[in-house]
mmCIF file of C-alpha atoms in Angstrom:
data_model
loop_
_atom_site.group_PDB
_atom_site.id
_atom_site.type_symbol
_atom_site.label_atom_id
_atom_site.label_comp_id
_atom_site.label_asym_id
_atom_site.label_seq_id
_atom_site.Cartn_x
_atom_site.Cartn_y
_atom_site.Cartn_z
ATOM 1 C CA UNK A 1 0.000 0.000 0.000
ATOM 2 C CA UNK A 2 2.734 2.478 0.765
ATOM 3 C CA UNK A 3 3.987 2.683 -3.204
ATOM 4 C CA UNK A 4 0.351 3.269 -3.891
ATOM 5 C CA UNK A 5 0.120 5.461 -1.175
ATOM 6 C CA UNK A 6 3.721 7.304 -2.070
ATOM 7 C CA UNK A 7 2.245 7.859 -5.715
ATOM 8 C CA UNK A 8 -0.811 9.072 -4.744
ATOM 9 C CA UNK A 9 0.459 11.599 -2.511
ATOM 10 C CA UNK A 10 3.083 12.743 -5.254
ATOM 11 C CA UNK A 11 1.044 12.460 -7.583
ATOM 12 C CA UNK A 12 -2.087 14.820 -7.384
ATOM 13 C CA UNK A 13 -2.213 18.344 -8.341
ATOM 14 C CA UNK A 14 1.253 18.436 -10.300
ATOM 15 C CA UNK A 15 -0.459 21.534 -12.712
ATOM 16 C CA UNK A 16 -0.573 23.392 -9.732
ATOM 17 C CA UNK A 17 3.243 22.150 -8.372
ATOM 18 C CA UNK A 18 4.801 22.691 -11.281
ATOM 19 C CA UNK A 19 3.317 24.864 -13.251
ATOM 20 C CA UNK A 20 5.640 27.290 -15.281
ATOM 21 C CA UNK A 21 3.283 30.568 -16.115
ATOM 22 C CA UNK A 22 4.000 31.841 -19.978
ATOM 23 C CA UNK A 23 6.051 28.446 -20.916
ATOM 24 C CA UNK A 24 4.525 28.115 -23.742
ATOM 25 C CA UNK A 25 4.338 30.925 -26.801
ATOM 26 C CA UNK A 26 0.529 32.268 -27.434
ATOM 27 C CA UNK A 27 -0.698 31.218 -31.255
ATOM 28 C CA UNK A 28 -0.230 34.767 -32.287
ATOM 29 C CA UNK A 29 3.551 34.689 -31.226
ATOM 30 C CA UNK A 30 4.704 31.387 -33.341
ATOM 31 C CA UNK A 31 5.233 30.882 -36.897
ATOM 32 C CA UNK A 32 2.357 30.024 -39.204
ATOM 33 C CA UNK A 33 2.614 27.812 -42.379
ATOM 34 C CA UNK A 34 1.672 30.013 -45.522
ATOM 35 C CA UNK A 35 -1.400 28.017 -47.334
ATOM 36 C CA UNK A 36 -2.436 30.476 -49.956
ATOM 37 C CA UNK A 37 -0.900 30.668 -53.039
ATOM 38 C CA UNK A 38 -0.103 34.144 -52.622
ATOM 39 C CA UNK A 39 1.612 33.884 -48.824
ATOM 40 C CA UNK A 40 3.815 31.245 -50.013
ATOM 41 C CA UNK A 41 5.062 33.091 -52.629
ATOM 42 C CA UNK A 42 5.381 36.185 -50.366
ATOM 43 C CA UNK A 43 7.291 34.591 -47.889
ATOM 44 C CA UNK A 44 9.146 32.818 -50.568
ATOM 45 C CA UNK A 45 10.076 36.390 -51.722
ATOM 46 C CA UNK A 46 10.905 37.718 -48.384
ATOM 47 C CA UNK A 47 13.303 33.885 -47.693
ATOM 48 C CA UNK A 48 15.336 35.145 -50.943
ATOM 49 C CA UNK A 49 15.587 38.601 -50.114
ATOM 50 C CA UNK A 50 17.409 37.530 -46.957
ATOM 51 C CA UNK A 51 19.086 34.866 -48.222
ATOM 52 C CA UNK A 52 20.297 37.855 -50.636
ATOM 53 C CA UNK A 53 21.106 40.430 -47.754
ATOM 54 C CA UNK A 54 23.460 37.599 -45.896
ATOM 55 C CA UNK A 55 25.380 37.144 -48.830
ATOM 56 C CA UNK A 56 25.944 40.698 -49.834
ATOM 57 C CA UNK A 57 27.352 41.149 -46.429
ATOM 58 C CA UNK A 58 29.664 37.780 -46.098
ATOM 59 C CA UNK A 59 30.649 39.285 -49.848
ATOM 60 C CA UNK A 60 31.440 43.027 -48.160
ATOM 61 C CA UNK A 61 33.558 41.473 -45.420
ATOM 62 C CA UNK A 62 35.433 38.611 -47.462
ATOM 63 C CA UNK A 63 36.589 41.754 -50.127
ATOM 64 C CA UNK A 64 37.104 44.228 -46.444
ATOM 65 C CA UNK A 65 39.364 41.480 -45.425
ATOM 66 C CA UNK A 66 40.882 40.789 -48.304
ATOM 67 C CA UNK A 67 42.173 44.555 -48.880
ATOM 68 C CA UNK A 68 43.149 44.660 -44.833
ATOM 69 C CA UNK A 69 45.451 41.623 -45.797
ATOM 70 C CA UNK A 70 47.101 42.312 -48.652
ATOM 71 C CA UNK A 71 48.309 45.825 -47.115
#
């Protein structure tokens, strides 16, 4: 009886015990999956223009650091 008992006791109320308040995001703060036609290719546009961005910059640097060196 005293394992039953043990888990019993332990057991009961554990939202209240260990509840963490705010753990997990609201559906208005995570990431939706585009499902129109016209989303997708929005956020396909907006994934290329960053992709885009990144490698201008890793292009600025690599030539920046290239001139630094050779002088």
């Amino acid at each position: 009886m005293a394992p039953i008992g043990t888990m019993f006791w332990f057991g009961t109320n554990l939202d209240r015990r260990f509840a963490v308040p705010d753990f997990w995001p609201k559906p208005e703060e995570t990431n939706r999956i585009p499902y129109e036609k016209e989303d997708i290719k929005d956020e396909l546009a907006r994934l290329r223009a960053r992709r885009l961005r990144i490698k201008e910059q890793r292009v600025r640097r690599e030539a920046e650091g290239a001139v630094d060196g050779e002088s």
